[in-house]
Amino acid sequence: MTNSIEEIDNAKALFVIGSNTTEQHPMIGMHMLDAVDKGATLIVADPRQTQIAKFARIHLRQKSGTDVALLNGIMNVIINEGLVDISFVKRRTENFDEFEKIVMGYPPEVAEKITGVPASEIRRVARIYATEKRSMLFYSMGITQHVTGVDNVRSCANLVMLTAHIGQPMTGLNPLRGQNNVQGACDMGALPEVYSGYQKVSDARARRKFEKAWGKKLPAKPGLTLTGMFDSVLDGKIKAMYIMGENPVISDPGAVHVKEALKKLDFLVVQDIFMSDTAQFADVVLPAVSFAEKDGTFTNTERRVQKLRKAIRPMYGAMPDWKIIGEISEKMGYDMGYRATHEIMEEAALLTPAYGGILHHRLDDFGLQWPCPDINHNGTPFLHRKKFTKGLGTFNPIDFVPPAEPADDEYPLILTTGRIYFRYHTATMCGRTSTLKREEPECFVEINHKDAGKLGIKNHSKVRVLSRRGEIVVNALVTDKTPEGIVFIPFHFRDAAVNLITNTAVDPVAKIPEFKVCAVKIVPLVPKPGARQAVPYDKKNDIKILLDLYEESEAEHEG
Ligand SMILES: Nc1nc2c(c(=O)[nH]1)N[C@H]1C(S)=C(S)[C@@H](COP(=O)(O)OP(=O)(O)OC[C@H]3O[C@@H](n4cnc5c(=O)[nH]c(N)nc54)[C@H](O)[C@@H]3O)O[C@H]1N2
Ligand SMILES: Nc1nc2c(c(=O)[nH]1)N[C@H]1C(S)=C(S)[C@@H](COP(=O)(O)OP(=O)(O)OC[C@H]3O[C@@H](n4cnc5c(=O)[nH]c(N)nc54)[C@H](O)[C@@H]3O)O[C@H]1N2
Ligand SMILES: [Mo]
C-alpha cells in the first residue's frame, strides 16, 4: 500500500476494485466499514455481490476481465468534465498527451458496451472519486489475476495520478497483499529479477554491492518466474527443485501440468510445516516450524515491519526456515554465518536502503513502516509525497484487451475463482481444524438462478464443471451473488481442485496466471438409480467415485 491502514478511518471516498475485503482482509474491511459509518462513500467494482458490496453506495458489476475499459471510461469522464488536477499532472507526471488520446476512445457509452456497467454509473463514480479530496483506491486479486493484470494496475495508477489522489494522507494506490509476509518476501528479493529492496539484478552497481557483501560472483540475468519454472522442467531444462512454503499441486494453474513436472524432476526437496500435497512428490521433505515457533519479522500490507516472537517450543526435528537454508548452504561450501535472526536483519539494513534503519530492537512497540533509511528515521506512513520513486510519474496509454479465453457456444459460462472466509488457500493448514471444515465442508459453484434454471440445476445438487483442460464435480449453490453468465468456485478444495480447469494463460509482463477468467460448461448430475443417495465426506474420495454414483441428467436439459 502507498498509504496506511489507519488512514482509512478518515477517508471520504473508498474505491474498492477486485477485492472481497471483509472476507479476505477482515481487519481492513472493518476500517472501511467504520469509515462508511462516519459518512464515507464506498464504491465497489466486483462482478459478484460480495459482503462489502452490500455496504457500497455504488456497486459496479462489470463483466470479468473488463476493468481496463471500466477505468478508461471513468477517466474519460474525469477529463471531459474538467475534473483533472492539472497542476499535479503538470508538476509530477509525464506522458499525459499519449494517455489522453487512448482514453478519449472510451466515452462511458463505449465502456458500457464492453463492461455491461451503465454509463450513468460510470459518470457518478468518476465525479465522486475525483472531487472528494480524501479518496483512497484499493485493489486485490480481482484485477491482478488476469492476462491484463499489469494493465489493470497501471490503469489504477493512471487514475490516482489524474486526480492527484497520491502522495497525501487518506489517498493512494493500495494493493491489499495476501499472505502475512508476502510483502516482506518481495522486499527481501524473493522475486526473479531483484535483490532486496527491489534493487535490480541487471544493475551492475547493485550487483557489485551484493557480490562484495557475500564474497561471490552473482548472475547478471534474472531468474525464471514460478509458472516459467514448471514449463522449463517439462522442457528438460530444470532437473531439480527446492520448494519452500508453497503447495503448487493445488495452487498453480494447470494442476495436471504441475504434477507431470514434479514427477519428471530428478530431485525434489519440499520444505514445509506439514506433509502437503506437493511434499508427497518429494525425494526429501525438510520439516520447518510455523510462525508460532520462531522469531524474526513479518512485513504487512502497509509496509510495516513487525517483530515476530516465539510463543511455543518447536516440535522435535523441525527448524526455522532460515536455519535449514543456512545449514544446507554450509554443507554446500558456503557458510552464511548467521547465528540469530537479528543478524540477518542487520545485513538487510546494510544492503537495503529502504530497510536501513530497521533493526530488531526498534520494532518492539508497533514496528516500522519502510522506507526507513536510517536509525534516526521513524518510518513512512505514506509514499510519494514530493516525488515518485523514479521522479516523474508516467501515464501509460492502455487499451482494453479481452481475456484469453472468452465464453463460446461449447463453453458458455465464465468461471472466476477465488477464496471464501472460512478457508485458507490449499487447506494444508486450515484443513486440520474441524471448526473451519464444519463451516464449509465441500466445494461448490456459485451459479445465478437464471443460468441454473436454464440448465435444470437445483440448489445443493451435484454438478460437473468442465473446461478445455479438465473437469471437477461440485455442489451447485444457486444464488444471485454471481451475475448471469458468470460462475464462481473457490480454490481451497483438493477433492475438487479448481486448478484442474483454470486457464494457464499468463500476463506477458508479470507472468501472473489468469485465475479470474476461463470458459466452462456445467452439466447437472442426478444420483444413479440404486446408488447411495448421500456421498459421505471423505477426503480420499476422488472424482471417479463420485461419478460412479451420479450420472448426467438428461431430462432437465433446456438446451
Ligand atoms: N479467509 C481467507 N483470507 C485470505 C486468503 C484465504 O485463502 N482465505 N488468502 C489471502 C491471499 S494470499 C490473498 S492474495 C488475498 C486475496 O484477496 P481477494 O483478492 O479479495 O480475494 P479473491 O477471492 O481472490 O478475489 C477478489 C474478488 O475479485 C472478484 N473478481 C473476479 N473477477 C474480477 C474482475 O474481472 N474484475 C474485478 N474488479 N473483480 C473481479 C471476485 O468476485 C472476488 O470477490 O486474500 C488473503 N486473505
Ligand atoms: N484458482 C486459483 N488459484 C490460485 C489463486 C486464485 O485466486 N485462484 N490465488 C493464488 C494466490 S494469490 C496465492 S497467494 C496462492 C497460494 O498458494 P500456496 O502458497 O501454494 O498455498 P498455501 O496453502 O498457503 O501453501 C503454503 C504452504 O506453506 C506451508 N507453510 C506455512 N507456514 C510455513 C513456514 O513458516 N515455513 C514453511 N517452509 N512452510 C510453511 C503450508 O503448510 C502450506 O503447505 O494460490 C494461488 N492460486
Ligand atoms: Mo495471494
XYZ file of C-alpha atoms and ligand atoms in Angstrom:
654
model
C 0.000 0.000 0.000
C 1.232 3.511 -0.694
C -0.741 4.631 2.371
C -1.622 3.292 5.824
C -4.488 1.237 7.188
C -5.285 3.791 9.914
C -5.914 6.478 7.288
C -8.954 4.554 6.022
C -10.997 5.649 9.056
C -10.931 9.298 7.981
C -11.172 8.870 4.217
C -14.180 10.379 2.411
C -14.315 8.077 -0.622
C -13.185 4.445 -0.842
C -12.929 2.861 -4.269
C -12.523 -0.910 -3.878
C -11.867 -2.766 -7.120
C -11.378 -6.549 -7.273
C -11.147 -7.092 -3.525
C -13.533 -9.116 -1.369
C -12.271 -7.100 1.576
C -14.463 -8.123 4.502
C -13.891 -11.822 3.774
C -10.219 -11.792 2.753
C -8.856 -8.817 4.667
C -11.374 -8.600 7.506
C -9.323 -6.225 9.646
C -9.018 -3.755 6.785
C -12.665 -4.360 5.929
C -13.540 -3.249 9.468
C -11.736 0.056 8.958
C -13.655 0.538 5.711
C -16.991 -0.086 7.403
C -16.024 2.356 10.184
C -15.315 4.982 7.513
C -18.707 4.281 5.908
C -20.324 4.723 9.346
C -18.680 8.127 9.523
C -20.124 9.109 6.158
C -17.506 7.989 3.621
C -18.801 6.956 0.201
C -17.904 3.365 -0.624
C -17.685 2.319 -4.268
C -17.123 -1.364 -5.071
C -16.266 -2.738 -8.514
C -16.712 -6.515 -8.496
C -18.859 -8.735 -10.714
C -20.043 -10.567 -7.584
C -22.278 -9.235 -4.852
C -19.724 -9.663 -2.078
C -20.387 -8.734 1.527
C -18.514 -5.427 1.199
C -20.536 -4.616 -1.936
C -23.682 -4.608 0.196
C -22.321 -1.591 2.085
C -21.446 0.292 -1.098
C -23.237 3.445 -2.271
C -22.436 2.269 -5.799
C -21.683 -1.306 -6.826
C -20.311 -1.622 -10.350
C -20.827 -5.177 -11.590
C -18.564 -5.280 -14.612
C -18.086 -8.414 -16.699
C -14.986 -10.289 -15.511
C -11.832 -9.129 -17.209
C -13.107 -5.744 -18.406
C -11.536 -3.478 -15.770
C -9.339 -1.531 -18.215
C -12.426 -0.453 -20.166
C -14.201 0.464 -16.928
C -11.282 2.550 -15.627
C -10.741 4.208 -19.018
C -14.455 5.099 -19.041
C -14.149 6.677 -15.578
C -11.042 8.634 -16.642
C -12.737 9.753 -19.855
C -15.441 11.426 -17.743
C -12.847 12.968 -15.411
C -11.014 14.534 -18.359
C -14.129 15.658 -20.251
C -15.810 17.156 -17.205
C -12.695 19.133 -16.218
C -12.054 17.175 -13.017
C -8.340 16.563 -13.665
C -5.882 18.039 -11.143
C -3.974 19.954 -13.800
C -1.320 21.372 -11.518
C -0.402 17.876 -10.224
C -0.357 16.440 -13.737
C 1.972 19.232 -14.890
C 4.371 19.146 -11.933
C 4.527 15.468 -11.127
C 3.802 13.396 -14.235
C 4.764 12.760 -17.850
C 3.188 11.319 -20.999
C -0.286 12.723 -20.341
C -0.954 13.519 -24.014
C -0.370 9.969 -25.266
C -2.521 8.622 -22.461
C -5.321 11.117 -23.145
C -5.514 10.013 -26.791
C -6.331 6.449 -25.767
C -8.772 7.415 -23.021
C -10.707 9.609 -25.449
C -11.683 6.362 -27.198
C -13.671 5.264 -24.108
C -16.689 7.514 -23.589
C -18.937 5.965 -20.906
C -21.260 4.560 -23.566
C -18.380 2.643 -25.164
C -17.227 1.444 -21.740
C -20.801 0.333 -21.034
C -20.814 -1.846 -24.157
C -17.650 -3.654 -23.047
C -18.241 -3.859 -19.305
C -22.012 -4.055 -19.009
C -21.900 -1.225 -16.419
C -24.420 1.553 -17.196
C -22.793 4.775 -18.474
C -24.661 6.774 -15.809
C -22.960 4.736 -13.054
C -19.563 5.301 -14.636
C -20.234 9.066 -14.602
C -21.345 9.015 -10.963
C -18.264 7.116 -9.828
C -15.935 9.425 -11.783
C -17.440 12.516 -10.147
C -17.340 11.153 -6.605
C -13.839 9.697 -6.780
C -12.347 12.774 -8.474
C -13.996 15.551 -6.468
C -13.642 14.084 -2.976
C -10.272 15.212 -1.601
C -9.625 12.171 0.560
C -10.158 9.335 -1.903
C -8.409 6.013 -1.381
C -8.249 3.289 -4.038
C -7.851 -0.383 -3.042
C -7.336 -3.435 -5.187
C -6.514 -7.097 -4.800
C -6.528 -10.279 -6.886
C -9.781 -9.447 -8.707
C -7.795 -7.172 -11.026
C -4.320 -8.717 -10.923
C -5.043 -12.371 -11.771
C -5.668 -11.674 -15.447
C -3.603 -11.686 -18.637
C -4.116 -7.926 -18.287
C -3.094 -7.830 -14.618
C -0.330 -5.295 -15.210
C -2.597 -3.207 -17.473
C -5.239 -3.138 -14.743
C -2.778 -1.970 -12.091
C -1.316 0.659 -14.423
C -4.837 1.907 -15.189
C -5.427 2.344 -11.450
C -2.121 4.254 -11.260
C -3.299 6.497 -14.130
C -6.494 7.207 -12.192
C -4.799 8.199 -8.931
C -2.338 10.470 -10.776
C -5.054 12.118 -12.854
C -6.881 13.174 -9.697
C -3.770 13.730 -7.510
C -5.030 11.115 -5.067
C -1.499 10.069 -4.208
C 1.271 11.436 -2.005
C -1.209 12.717 0.603
C -2.737 11.120 3.676
C -6.042 9.334 3.036
C -5.355 8.832 -0.656
C -3.196 6.361 -2.560
C -2.957 3.250 -4.654
C -3.426 0.482 -2.152
C -2.929 -3.162 -3.121
C -4.060 -5.453 -0.320
C -1.322 -8.052 -0.046
C -2.325 -11.658 0.541
C -0.178 -13.814 2.780
C 1.078 -12.477 6.097
C 4.626 -11.923 4.844
C 4.275 -11.767 1.071
C 5.265 -8.095 1.292
C 8.355 -8.985 3.330
C 9.317 -11.830 0.992
C 9.172 -9.480 -2.011
C 11.024 -6.762 -0.090
C 13.785 -9.267 0.639
C 14.190 -10.146 -3.033
C 12.179 -13.364 -3.319
C 11.472 -12.416 -6.943
C 13.362 -13.442 -10.086
C 14.705 -10.032 -11.096
C 15.648 -8.163 -7.916
C 17.768 -8.263 -4.776
C 16.341 -6.929 -1.521
C 14.663 -3.519 -1.714
C 13.857 -4.039 -5.422
C 17.479 -3.381 -6.481
C 17.729 -4.846 -9.952
C 19.855 -7.916 -10.657
C 20.633 -6.369 -14.048
C 22.003 -3.178 -12.433
C 25.792 -3.651 -12.349
C 26.251 -1.342 -9.356
C 23.687 -3.130 -7.233
C 25.148 -6.462 -8.267
C 28.675 -5.412 -7.272
C 27.406 -4.294 -3.862
C 25.894 -7.726 -3.178
C 28.917 -9.536 -4.634
C 31.152 -7.639 -2.230
C 28.927 -8.334 0.765
C 28.590 -12.039 0.000
C 32.054 -12.637 -1.467
C 30.654 -14.478 -4.527
C 30.114 -13.770 -8.204
C 26.390 -13.299 -8.926
C 24.435 -13.918 -12.150
C 23.520 -10.815 -14.169
C 20.422 -12.399 -15.706
C 17.045 -12.519 -13.926
C 15.811 -15.982 -12.944
C 12.608 -17.715 -14.012
C 9.117 -17.000 -12.710
C 7.054 -19.620 -10.872
C 4.983 -20.625 -13.895
C 8.082 -20.459 -16.129
C 9.911 -22.929 -13.903
C 7.364 -25.715 -14.392
C 7.490 -25.166 -18.157
C 11.282 -25.441 -18.017
C 11.060 -28.728 -16.116
C 8.865 -30.163 -18.860
C 11.321 -28.823 -21.456
C 14.063 -30.727 -19.644
C 15.990 -27.593 -18.719
C 15.408 -27.861 -14.963
C 16.289 -31.133 -13.242
C 15.950 -30.327 -9.553
C 13.679 -28.110 -7.498
C 13.538 -26.810 -3.925
C 10.034 -25.719 -2.902
C 9.545 -23.886 0.358
C 6.198 -22.844 1.837
C 4.230 -23.315 -1.366
C 1.778 -26.009 -2.441
C 1.704 -25.644 -6.242
C -0.033 -29.008 -6.865
C -3.209 -27.245 -5.725
C -2.437 -23.550 -6.094
C -0.895 -23.350 -9.559
C -2.955 -23.196 -12.737
C -2.882 -26.362 -14.825
C -2.630 -28.797 -11.920
C -2.027 -31.728 -14.281
C 0.930 -29.973 -15.856
C 2.442 -29.218 -12.397
C 2.160 -32.853 -11.290
C 3.739 -34.010 -14.529
C 6.619 -31.598 -13.988
C 7.158 -32.697 -10.388
C 7.267 -36.345 -11.471
C 9.751 -35.551 -14.201
C 12.268 -33.942 -11.843
C 15.396 -35.910 -10.922
C 15.337 -34.445 -7.445
C 12.705 -32.562 -5.448
C 13.070 -31.025 -1.991
C 9.997 -29.679 -0.190
C 10.350 -27.623 2.958
C 7.008 -27.264 4.714
C 5.406 -27.344 8.132
C 3.036 -30.130 7.021
C 3.105 -33.063 4.624
C 1.453 -31.070 1.832
C 0.110 -32.357 -1.499
C 3.350 -31.166 -3.095
C 5.502 -32.800 -0.408
C 4.037 -36.169 -1.496
C 6.122 -35.838 -4.671
C 9.368 -35.006 -2.870
C 12.540 -37.056 -2.582
C 13.364 -35.192 0.609
C 10.960 -33.370 2.932
C 12.505 -30.854 5.302
C 10.292 -30.099 8.317
C 10.110 -26.371 9.062
C 8.499 -24.663 12.033
C 5.392 -22.494 11.950
C 5.088 -18.785 12.769
C 4.354 -19.560 16.407
C 7.614 -21.444 16.937
C 10.126 -18.920 15.644
C 11.255 -15.317 15.801
C 12.112 -12.754 13.139
C 9.902 -10.261 11.354
C 6.877 -10.155 9.065
C 6.185 -7.125 6.858
C 2.478 -6.443 6.434
C 0.488 -4.868 3.616
C 1.109 -1.277 4.807
C 4.904 -1.867 4.650
C 5.087 -2.217 8.424
C 7.902 -4.475 9.607
C 6.659 -6.213 12.729
C 8.543 -8.325 15.216
C 7.602 -11.947 15.499
C 8.097 -13.529 18.912
C 8.421 -17.222 19.558
C 5.385 -18.435 21.506
C 5.879 -22.208 21.702
C 8.819 -24.590 21.503
C 9.326 -26.261 18.096
C 8.492 -29.918 17.737
C 11.398 -32.308 17.690
C 13.409 -32.188 14.477
C 11.738 -29.159 12.937
C 13.758 -25.975 12.440
C 13.134 -22.382 11.322
C 13.468 -21.921 7.559
C 16.477 -19.601 7.837
C 18.376 -22.188 9.858
C 17.625 -25.037 7.447
C 18.768 -22.938 4.498
C 21.878 -21.801 6.367
C 22.874 -25.365 7.208
C 22.348 -26.605 3.657
C 24.379 -23.693 2.357
C 27.175 -24.512 4.764
C 27.211 -28.169 3.647
C 27.404 -26.932 0.053
C 30.526 -24.959 0.913
C 29.234 -21.502 1.718
C 28.896 -20.518 5.357
C 26.322 -17.736 5.718
C 27.386 -17.453 9.328
C 24.083 -16.250 10.826
C 23.620 -17.228 14.451
C 20.314 -15.456 15.044
C 17.608 -13.629 13.106
C 18.704 -10.169 14.286
C 21.994 -10.724 12.440
C 20.087 -11.317 9.195
C 18.133 -8.121 9.809
C 21.389 -6.208 10.319
C 22.656 -7.413 6.942
C 19.327 -6.493 5.304
C 19.617 -2.993 6.798
C 23.155 -2.581 5.459
C 22.279 -3.661 1.914
C 18.714 -2.341 1.537
C 18.239 1.443 1.575
C 14.512 1.306 2.476
C 15.282 -1.011 5.427
C 18.401 0.964 6.527
C 17.041 1.911 9.951
C 15.024 -1.228 10.608
C 16.607 -3.310 13.345
C 15.003 -5.711 15.767
C 15.452 -3.541 18.857
C 13.498 -0.717 17.181
C 10.451 -2.864 16.428
C 9.197 -3.646 19.904
C 6.109 -1.410 20.026
C 4.392 -1.117 16.661
C 7.132 -1.932 14.191
C 8.295 0.495 11.491
C 6.986 1.287 8.010
C 9.587 1.399 5.239
C 11.193 3.439 3.759
C 13.101 3.907 6.984
C 16.562 4.829 5.702
C 18.471 5.272 8.963
C 18.431 4.616 12.654
C 17.011 8.073 13.480
C 14.126 7.754 10.994
C 10.675 6.844 12.300
C 9.315 5.229 9.152
C 6.982 6.454 6.383
C 3.186 6.250 6.667
C 2.559 7.201 3.024
C 4.714 7.212 -0.105
C 5.408 9.628 -2.985
C 4.872 12.871 -1.012
C 7.146 15.147 -3.021
C 8.103 12.921 -5.924
C 7.716 9.384 -7.219
C 10.493 6.868 -6.689
C 11.592 7.294 -10.297
C 10.994 11.065 -10.357
C 8.008 11.845 -12.590
C 5.011 9.515 -12.635
C 4.423 8.119 -16.127
C 0.928 7.885 -17.583
C 0.532 4.637 -19.534
C -1.819 4.645 -22.522
C -3.699 1.357 -22.166
C -6.243 -0.158 -24.493
C -8.737 -2.820 -23.462
C -7.675 -6.385 -24.277
C -10.232 -9.170 -23.710
C -9.461 -12.198 -21.512
C -7.530 -15.079 -23.090
C -10.480 -17.492 -23.187
C -13.898 -15.965 -23.889
C -17.140 -17.885 -23.450
C -18.476 -19.570 -26.608
C -21.193 -21.985 -27.655
C -19.377 -25.010 -26.300
C -18.230 -23.444 -23.020
C -20.842 -20.739 -22.480
C -20.107 -19.669 -18.889
C -17.238 -17.603 -17.475
C -15.609 -19.164 -14.425
C -13.936 -16.928 -11.877
C -12.083 -18.424 -8.902
C -11.009 -17.135 -5.532
C -11.479 -17.543 -1.829
C -14.012 -17.834 0.937
C -13.903 -16.580 4.519
C -13.681 -19.942 6.268
C -10.816 -21.404 4.252
C -7.194 -20.568 3.640
C -5.719 -21.486 0.288
C -4.854 -25.134 -0.260
C -6.062 -26.074 3.248
C -2.828 -27.746 4.357
C -3.205 -25.620 7.475
C -6.888 -24.721 7.932
C -7.936 -28.205 6.781
C -6.693 -29.516 10.124
C -9.360 -27.814 12.214
C -12.790 -29.376 12.386
C -14.399 -25.997 13.142
C -13.470 -24.463 9.808
C -14.281 -27.670 7.942
C -17.705 -27.710 9.547
C -18.478 -24.251 8.152
C -17.605 -25.113 4.550
C -17.236 -28.886 4.247
C -17.327 -29.198 0.466
C -16.528 -27.339 -2.704
C -19.305 -25.501 -4.510
C -20.018 -23.463 -7.601
C -21.989 -20.254 -7.226
C -24.360 -20.045 -10.193
C -27.011 -17.458 -10.964
C -30.568 -18.759 -10.614
C -31.338 -17.855 -14.249
C -28.434 -19.947 -15.558
C -29.337 -22.710 -13.126
C -32.932 -22.638 -14.365
C -31.850 -22.895 -17.994
C -29.582 -25.841 -17.222
C -32.019 -27.611 -14.911
C -29.728 -27.305 -11.905
C -31.245 -27.443 -8.435
C -29.728 -25.792 -5.380
C -27.340 -28.146 -3.480
C -27.382 -30.744 -6.267
C -24.180 -32.185 -7.735
C -22.891 -30.752 -10.997
C -19.984 -31.402 -13.283
C -17.916 -28.352 -14.290
C -15.868 -28.816 -17.441
C -13.313 -26.672 -19.247
C -10.993 -27.434 -22.164
C -8.444 -28.658 -19.607
C -10.358 -30.875 -17.234
C -13.373 -31.295 -15.017
C -14.451 -31.388 -11.395
C -17.626 -32.354 -9.551
C -19.021 -29.862 -7.027
C -22.265 -28.835 -5.331
C -24.366 -26.163 -7.001
C -25.089 -23.060 -4.963
C -27.901 -21.298 -6.789
C -27.707 -17.601 -5.993
C -27.928 -14.009 -7.186
C -24.481 -13.281 -5.774
C -22.875 -14.062 -9.122
C -24.414 -12.417 -12.181
C -25.835 -14.306 -15.145
C -23.124 -15.830 -17.306
C -20.504 -15.909 -14.521
C -19.885 -18.709 -12.028
C -17.513 -18.742 -9.045
C -15.596 -21.654 -7.475
C -13.196 -21.346 -4.515
C -9.800 -22.991 -4.979
C -9.456 -24.434 -1.466
C -10.676 -27.992 -2.005
C -8.305 -30.741 -3.087
C -11.207 -33.118 -3.838
C -12.463 -30.645 -6.413
C -9.273 -28.808 -7.264
C -10.423 -25.971 -9.487
C -6.941 -25.537 -10.901
C -7.590 -28.691 -12.916
C -9.795 -26.496 -15.089
C -8.437 -22.909 -14.849
C -6.561 -21.401 -17.774
C -2.755 -21.399 -17.758
C -2.527 -18.167 -19.780
C -0.379 -15.570 -18.009
C 0.171 -11.819 -18.055
C 3.009 -11.157 -20.518
C 4.880 -8.885 -18.085
C 4.213 -10.150 -14.551
C 3.521 -13.788 -15.577
C 0.612 -13.954 -13.150
C -1.938 -16.587 -14.265
C -5.457 -15.697 -15.366
C -7.203 -17.333 -12.389
C -10.120 -14.956 -12.700
C -11.467 -15.814 -16.176
C -11.891 -19.018 -18.162
C -14.705 -20.602 -20.149
C -16.623 -23.583 -18.721
C -19.795 -25.565 -19.149
C -21.861 -27.079 -16.361
C -23.796 -30.317 -16.513
C -26.259 -31.331 -13.778
C -25.840 -34.786 -12.273
C -28.502 -36.962 -10.709
C -27.976 -39.971 -8.442
C -27.868 -43.254 -10.362
C -30.818 -45.498 -9.673
C -29.917 -47.717 -6.758
C -26.777 -45.799 -5.813
C -26.326 -44.491 -2.291
C -28.004 -41.103 -2.092
C -25.596 -39.345 0.196
C -21.884 -39.274 -0.537
C -20.148 -39.198 2.822
C -17.450 -36.580 3.200
C -14.246 -38.484 2.744
C -11.137 -36.778 1.627
C -9.915 -39.889 -0.162
C -12.973 -39.809 -2.442
C -11.990 -38.589 -5.830
C -13.999 -37.537 -8.794
C -14.239 -41.069 -10.248
C -16.006 -42.417 -7.189
C -18.417 -39.523 -7.323
C -19.104 -40.147 -10.968
C -19.892 -43.781 -10.233
C -22.701 -42.603 -8.039
C -24.060 -39.921 -10.327
C -24.951 -39.650 -13.945
C -25.754 -36.783 -16.263
C -29.293 -35.563 -16.043
C -30.843 -35.612 -19.485
C -34.468 -34.950 -18.777
C -33.862 -31.477 -17.439
C -31.674 -30.026 -20.168
C -33.213 -26.966 -21.701
C -30.506 -26.545 -24.290
N -10.048 -16.299 4.599
C -9.036 -16.117 3.735
N -8.422 -14.894 3.640
C -7.418 -14.710 2.731
C -6.930 -15.787 1.920
C -7.603 -17.057 2.048
O -7.260 -18.042 1.344
N -8.626 -17.178 2.954
N -5.889 -15.577 1.050
C -5.058 -14.368 1.178
C -4.338 -14.091 -0.095
S -2.825 -14.830 -0.416
C -4.776 -13.175 -0.998
S -3.877 -12.890 -2.432
C -5.967 -12.349 -0.723
C -6.893 -12.233 -1.937
O -7.973 -11.416 -1.625
P -9.045 -11.045 -2.734
O -8.382 -10.616 -3.966
O -10.016 -10.096 -2.109
O -9.803 -12.464 -2.971
P -10.272 -13.279 -4.277
O -11.383 -14.167 -3.819
O -9.116 -13.923 -4.946
O -10.855 -12.228 -5.334
C -11.407 -10.986 -5.005
C -12.625 -10.629 -5.814
O -12.320 -10.461 -7.187
C -13.555 -10.545 -7.864
N -13.346 -10.604 -9.320
C -13.353 -11.671 -10.151
N -13.134 -11.301 -11.422
C -12.983 -9.952 -11.400
C -12.739 -8.982 -12.419
O -12.582 -9.267 -13.600
N -12.646 -7.679 -12.015
C -12.819 -7.289 -10.717
N -12.739 -5.995 -10.431
N -13.059 -8.198 -9.746
C -13.129 -9.499 -10.079
C -14.199 -11.762 -7.240
O -15.596 -11.733 -7.425
C -13.771 -11.627 -5.777
O -14.816 -11.119 -4.975
O -6.726 -12.891 0.363
C -5.935 -13.165 1.515
N -6.857 -13.473 2.608
N -7.609 -20.896 -8.972
C -6.915 -20.079 -8.189
N -5.653 -20.419 -7.818
C -4.937 -19.575 -7.033
C -5.468 -18.329 -6.615
C -6.796 -17.993 -7.014
O -7.354 -16.930 -6.672
N -7.466 -18.903 -7.809
N -4.688 -17.489 -5.844
C -3.233 -17.594 -5.923
C -2.626 -16.861 -4.781
S -2.903 -15.153 -4.691
C -1.836 -17.447 -3.855
S -1.064 -16.487 -2.669
C -1.560 -18.881 -3.938
C -1.402 -19.558 -2.587
O -0.848 -20.816 -2.829
P 0.147 -21.565 -1.840
O 1.095 -20.596 -1.228
O 0.701 -22.715 -2.583
O -0.938 -22.052 -0.752
P -0.838 -22.337 0.793
O -1.913 -23.299 1.106
O -0.857 -21.046 1.536
O 0.556 -23.064 0.891
C 1.551 -22.622 1.679
C 2.344 -23.812 2.220
O 3.291 -23.283 3.138
C 3.308 -24.056 4.323
N 3.814 -23.177 5.405
C 3.142 -22.379 6.257
N 3.979 -21.722 7.075
C 5.244 -22.095 6.744
C 6.549 -21.752 7.212
O 6.723 -20.926 8.119
N 7.618 -22.355 6.575
C 7.461 -23.248 5.554
N 8.551 -23.778 5.000
N 6.230 -23.607 5.116
C 5.151 -23.025 5.671
C 1.890 -24.546 4.465
O 1.835 -25.727 5.254
C 1.478 -24.781 3.002
O 1.746 -26.095 2.575
O -2.594 -19.551 -4.663
C -2.740 -19.052 -5.963
N -3.655 -19.930 -6.683
Mo -2.038 -14.360 -2.606
